[in-house]
mmCIF file of C-alpha atoms in Angstrom:
data_model
loop_
_atom_site.group_PDB
_atom_site.id
_atom_site.type_symbol
_atom_site.label_atom_id
_atom_site.label_comp_id
_atom_site.label_asym_id
_atom_site.label_seq_id
_atom_site.Cartn_x
_atom_site.Cartn_y
_atom_site.Cartn_z
ATOM 1 C CA UNK A 28 0.000 0.000 0.000
ATOM 2 C CA UNK A 29 3.033 2.298 0.243
ATOM 3 C CA UNK A 30 2.690 3.728 -3.283
ATOM 4 C CA UNK A 31 -1.023 4.290 -2.755
ATOM 5 C CA UNK A 32 -0.474 6.082 0.565
ATOM 6 C CA UNK A 33 2.190 8.372 -0.875
ATOM 7 C CA UNK A 34 0.045 9.294 -3.885
ATOM 8 C CA UNK A 35 -3.083 9.670 -1.754
ATOM 9 C CA UNK A 36 -1.474 12.105 0.679
ATOM 10 C CA UNK A 37 -0.089 14.092 -2.250
ATOM 11 C CA UNK A 38 -3.449 14.328 -4.040
ATOM 12 C CA UNK A 39 -5.626 14.789 -0.965
ATOM 13 C CA UNK A 40 -3.547 16.589 1.701
ATOM 14 C CA UNK A 41 -6.635 17.544 3.709
ATOM 15 C CA UNK A 42 -7.848 13.953 4.169
ATOM 16 C CA UNK A 43 -6.532 12.305 7.313
ATOM 17 C CA UNK A 44 -5.593 8.610 7.137
ATOM 18 C CA UNK A 45 -4.953 6.437 10.148
ATOM 19 C CA UNK A 46 -3.320 3.068 9.459
ATOM 20 C CA UNK A 47 -3.321 0.289 12.043
ATOM 21 C CA UNK A 48 -1.559 -3.007 11.320
ATOM 22 C CA UNK A 49 -2.590 -6.122 13.216
ATOM 23 C CA UNK A 50 -2.631 -9.829 12.558
ATOM 24 C CA UNK A 51 -5.703 -10.153 14.764
ATOM 25 C CA UNK A 52 -9.123 -10.628 13.206
ATOM 26 C CA UNK A 53 -10.965 -7.558 14.388
ATOM 27 C CA UNK A 54 -14.327 -6.114 13.480
ATOM 28 C CA UNK A 55 -13.197 -2.976 11.649
ATOM 29 C CA UNK A 56 -16.548 -1.227 12.045
ATOM 30 C CA UNK A 57 -16.868 -1.921 15.802
ATOM 31 C CA UNK A 58 -13.241 -0.808 16.174
ATOM 32 C CA UNK A 59 -13.972 2.539 14.533
ATOM 33 C CA UNK A 60 -12.304 1.954 11.156
ATOM 34 C CA UNK A 61 -13.839 2.664 7.767
ATOM 35 C CA UNK A 62 -12.149 -0.264 6.013
ATOM 36 C CA UNK A 63 -9.724 -3.137 6.371
ATOM 37 C CA UNK A 64 -7.455 -5.348 4.282
ATOM 38 C CA UNK A 65 -7.511 -9.138 4.573
ATOM 39 C CA UNK A 66 -6.841 -12.249 2.560
ATOM 40 C CA UNK A 67 -9.852 -13.112 0.424
ATOM 41 C CA UNK A 68 -10.967 -16.107 2.441
ATOM 42 C CA UNK A 69 -11.198 -14.094 5.653
ATOM 43 C CA UNK A 70 -13.327 -11.128 4.502
ATOM 44 C CA UNK A 71 -16.660 -11.074 6.401
ATOM 45 C CA UNK A 72 -19.608 -11.935 4.164
ATOM 46 C CA UNK A 73 -21.588 -8.764 4.881
ATOM 47 C CA UNK A 74 -18.830 -6.508 3.541
ATOM 48 C CA UNK A 75 -18.095 -5.030 0.138
ATOM 49 C CA UNK A 76 -14.721 -6.342 -1.031
ATOM 50 C CA UNK A 77 -12.366 -4.814 -3.604
ATOM 51 C CA UNK A 78 -9.736 -7.287 -4.781
ATOM 52 C CA UNK A 79 -6.220 -5.869 -4.470
ATOM 53 C CA UNK A 80 -4.166 -8.777 -5.743
ATOM 54 C CA UNK A 81 -4.298 -12.023 -7.623
ATOM 55 C CA UNK A 82 -4.165 -15.201 -5.572
ATOM 56 C CA UNK A 83 -0.906 -15.439 -3.656
ATOM 57 C CA UNK A 84 1.656 -18.239 -3.731
ATOM 58 C CA UNK A 85 2.818 -19.265 -0.234
ATOM 59 C CA UNK A 86 6.330 -20.642 0.119
ATOM 60 C CA UNK A 87 8.752 -21.933 2.742
ATOM 61 C CA UNK A 88 11.944 -19.872 2.885
ATOM 62 C CA UNK A 89 15.283 -19.956 4.660
ATOM 63 C CA UNK A 90 18.590 -18.134 4.706
ATOM 64 C CA UNK A 91 21.381 -19.907 2.829
ATOM 65 C CA UNK A 92 23.400 -20.089 6.075
ATOM 66 C CA UNK A 93 20.581 -21.975 7.801
ATOM 67 C CA UNK A 94 20.356 -24.472 4.942
ATOM 68 C CA UNK A 95 24.119 -25.025 4.971
ATOM 69 C CA UNK A 96 24.013 -25.736 8.688
ATOM 70 C CA UNK A 97 20.845 -27.854 8.913
ATOM 71 C CA UNK A 98 20.237 -29.132 5.379
ATOM 72 C CA UNK A 99 17.404 -28.651 2.919
ATOM 73 C CA UNK A 100 14.087 -30.406 3.558
ATOM 74 C CA UNK A 101 13.073 -32.568 0.587
ATOM 75 C CA UNK A 102 9.490 -33.305 1.699
ATOM 76 C CA UNK A 103 7.049 -31.476 4.009
ATOM 77 C CA UNK A 104 7.404 -34.248 6.594
ATOM 78 C CA UNK A 105 11.097 -33.268 6.870
ATOM 79 C CA UNK A 106 9.963 -29.996 8.470
ATOM 80 C CA UNK A 107 9.431 -31.891 11.729
ATOM 81 C CA UNK A 108 13.238 -32.187 12.031
ATOM 82 C CA UNK A 109 13.851 -28.465 11.380
ATOM 83 C CA UNK A 110 13.699 -25.207 13.284
ATOM 84 C CA UNK A 111 10.576 -23.500 12.033
ATOM 85 C CA UNK A 112 9.346 -20.033 12.863
ATOM 86 C CA UNK A 113 5.758 -20.649 13.871
ATOM 87 C CA UNK A 114 2.938 -18.207 13.162
ATOM 88 C CA UNK A 115 0.156 -17.179 15.537
ATOM 89 C CA UNK A 116 -2.817 -16.433 13.320
ATOM 90 C CA UNK A 117 -5.403 -13.713 13.812
ATOM 91 C CA UNK A 118 -7.709 -16.073 15.701
ATOM 92 C CA UNK A 119 -4.939 -16.821 18.256
ATOM 93 C CA UNK A 120 -4.225 -20.351 16.986
ATOM 94 C CA UNK A 121 -0.817 -21.557 15.860
ATOM 95 C CA UNK A 122 -1.060 -21.748 12.085
ATOM 96 C CA UNK A 123 -0.555 -25.130 10.433
ATOM 97 C CA UNK A 124 1.512 -24.669 7.264
ATOM 98 C CA UNK A 125 -0.573 -25.578 4.208
ATOM 99 C CA UNK A 126 1.477 -27.251 1.497
ATOM 100 C CA UNK A 127 0.247 -28.770 -1.716
ATOM 101 C CA UNK A 128 1.648 -30.480 -4.774
ATOM 102 C CA UNK A 129 -0.882 -31.299 -7.450
ATOM 103 C CA UNK A 130 -3.740 -33.119 -5.709
ATOM 104 C CA UNK A 131 -1.718 -33.762 -2.530
ATOM 105 C CA UNK A 132 -2.531 -31.357 0.295
ATOM 106 C CA UNK A 133 -0.867 -31.373 3.686
ATOM 107 C CA UNK A 134 -1.264 -29.265 6.820
ATOM 108 C CA UNK A 135 1.856 -29.451 8.947
ATOM 109 C CA UNK A 136 1.995 -28.460 12.611
ATOM 110 C CA UNK A 137 5.640 -27.448 12.421
ATOM 111 C CA UNK A 138 7.966 -27.464 15.434
ATOM 112 C CA UNK A 139 9.820 -24.397 16.575
ATOM 113 C CA UNK A 140 10.752 -22.394 19.632
ATOM 114 C CA UNK A 141 9.979 -19.037 17.985
ATOM 115 C CA UNK A 142 6.360 -17.946 17.482
ATOM 116 C CA UNK A 143 5.564 -14.681 15.708
ATOM 117 C CA UNK A 144 2.399 -12.775 14.837
ATOM 118 C CA UNK A 145 3.983 -10.143 12.623
ATOM 119 C CA UNK A 146 5.695 -10.851 9.302
ATOM 120 C CA UNK A 147 8.532 -8.321 9.629
ATOM 121 C CA UNK A 148 9.692 -9.909 12.895
ATOM 122 C CA UNK A 149 9.650 -13.358 11.299
ATOM 123 C CA UNK A 150 11.501 -12.066 8.271
ATOM 124 C CA UNK A 151 14.259 -10.545 10.425
ATOM 125 C CA UNK A 152 14.608 -13.865 12.260
ATOM 126 C CA UNK A 153 14.781 -15.967 9.094
ATOM 127 C CA UNK A 154 17.334 -13.610 7.539
ATOM 128 C CA UNK A 155 19.444 -14.125 10.653
ATOM 129 C CA UNK A 156 19.325 -17.910 10.204
ATOM 130 C CA UNK A 157 16.795 -18.694 12.957
ATOM 131 C CA UNK A 158 14.875 -21.205 10.869
ATOM 132 C CA UNK A 159 12.359 -21.785 8.124
ATOM 133 C CA UNK A 160 9.381 -19.472 7.567
ATOM 134 C CA UNK A 161 6.107 -19.820 5.638
ATOM 135 C CA UNK A 162 5.295 -16.567 3.818
ATOM 136 C CA UNK A 163 3.504 -15.065 0.835
ATOM 137 C CA UNK A 164 6.040 -15.094 -1.999
ATOM 138 C CA UNK A 165 5.497 -11.453 -3.087
ATOM 139 C CA UNK A 166 6.492 -10.370 0.432
ATOM 140 C CA UNK A 167 9.993 -11.827 0.011
ATOM 141 C CA UNK A 168 10.493 -11.741 -3.777
ATOM 142 C CA UNK A 169 13.183 -8.995 -3.683
ATOM 143 C CA UNK A 170 15.168 -10.961 -1.068
ATOM 144 C CA UNK A 171 14.858 -14.156 -3.103
ATOM 145 C CA UNK A 172 16.015 -12.359 -6.250
ATOM 146 C CA UNK A 173 19.000 -10.931 -4.348
ATOM 147 C CA UNK A 174 19.964 -14.392 -3.057
ATOM 148 C CA UNK A 175 19.500 -13.389 0.590
ATOM 149 C CA UNK A 176 16.821 -16.049 1.026
ATOM 150 C CA UNK A 177 15.942 -19.290 -0.749
ATOM 151 C CA UNK A 178 12.697 -21.137 -1.311
ATOM 152 C CA UNK A 179 12.670 -24.722 -0.080
ATOM 153 C CA UNK A 180 10.045 -27.318 -1.002
ATOM 154 C CA UNK A 181 9.472 -25.328 -4.204
ATOM 155 C CA UNK A 182 7.141 -27.956 -5.650
ATOM 156 C CA UNK A 183 5.000 -27.813 -2.476
ATOM 157 C CA UNK A 184 4.107 -24.097 -2.673
ATOM 158 C CA UNK A 185 0.394 -23.476 -2.202
ATOM 159 C CA UNK A 186 -1.911 -20.871 -3.665
ATOM 160 C CA UNK A 187 -4.068 -18.794 -1.312
ATOM 161 C CA UNK A 188 -6.663 -16.087 -1.768
ATOM 162 C CA UNK A 189 -5.359 -12.639 -2.626
ATOM 163 C CA UNK A 190 -5.694 -9.442 -0.627
ATOM 164 C CA UNK A 191 -8.986 -7.548 -0.509
ATOM 165 C CA UNK A 192 -9.879 -4.086 0.740
ATOM 166 C CA UNK A 193 -13.260 -4.361 2.467
ATOM 167 C CA UNK A 194 -15.789 -2.007 4.006
ATOM 168 C CA UNK A 195 -19.351 -2.066 5.303
ATOM 169 C CA UNK A 196 -22.228 -2.586 2.913
ATOM 170 C CA UNK A 197 -24.596 -1.132 5.525
ATOM 171 C CA UNK A 198 -23.014 2.227 6.209
ATOM 172 C CA UNK A 199 -22.557 5.374 4.186
ATOM 173 C CA UNK A 200 -19.108 5.224 2.583
ATOM 174 C CA UNK A 201 -17.083 8.278 3.669
ATOM 175 C CA UNK A 202 -15.772 10.521 0.866
ATOM 176 C CA UNK A 203 -12.147 9.846 1.855
ATOM 177 C CA UNK A 204 -12.678 6.091 1.600
ATOM 178 C CA UNK A 205 -14.302 6.483 -1.825
ATOM 179 C CA UNK A 206 -11.247 8.449 -2.984
ATOM 180 C CA UNK A 207 -8.933 5.799 -1.518
ATOM 181 C CA UNK A 208 -10.785 2.932 -3.254
ATOM 182 C CA UNK A 209 -10.695 4.819 -6.568
ATOM 183 C CA UNK A 210 -6.947 5.372 -6.205
ATOM 184 C CA UNK A 211 -6.358 1.690 -5.395
ATOM 185 C CA UNK A 212 -8.269 0.770 -8.567
ATOM 186 C CA UNK A 213 -6.189 3.278 -10.556
ATOM 187 C CA UNK A 214 -2.736 2.367 -9.215
ATOM 188 C CA UNK A 215 -3.279 -1.383 -8.757
ATOM 189 C CA UNK A 216 -0.461 -1.600 -6.180
ATOM 190 C CA UNK A 217 -0.424 -5.379 -6.117
ATOM 191 C CA UNK A 218 -0.762 -5.787 -9.864
ATOM 192 C CA UNK A 219 -4.416 -6.752 -10.025
#
């Protein structure tokens, strides 16, 4: 959303934006927000959703130094013998990594002493060699291209629903939100 925010503040300097980032599943309306952004499968049904991205490929990544020290898993079951950076999802559960290859689908409750609920913290840890991490590929693409990180279990990457901007279908849409939605449609920050 960075490019959208920069352009929005330039075009509409009198409109105030407040951004709050949380992995928790909150009711944006009850919390006083006009809109939210979530993965497609987690947008509440009574909301209007504007797709921001195509479906997202989820991958397992590691730093080259970690792989040199501990080896490269060849199958998802090998993750049980690795240091994984676990993810606490928005509903407070520990996320089971979803891996698929063709018709095979696995959900792995990975081991690991580090649990995160924020992607940047997990990314810093994986870059430092703390373990393997399950992430949306676009989030780490520049680091993969630079060779700072590597994808493991490449043929087990799964496809998940893309990002959506959502807002209430029952409330009047504020003018600032209308302008923001129009700008998102114009700039297509995630290529969709």
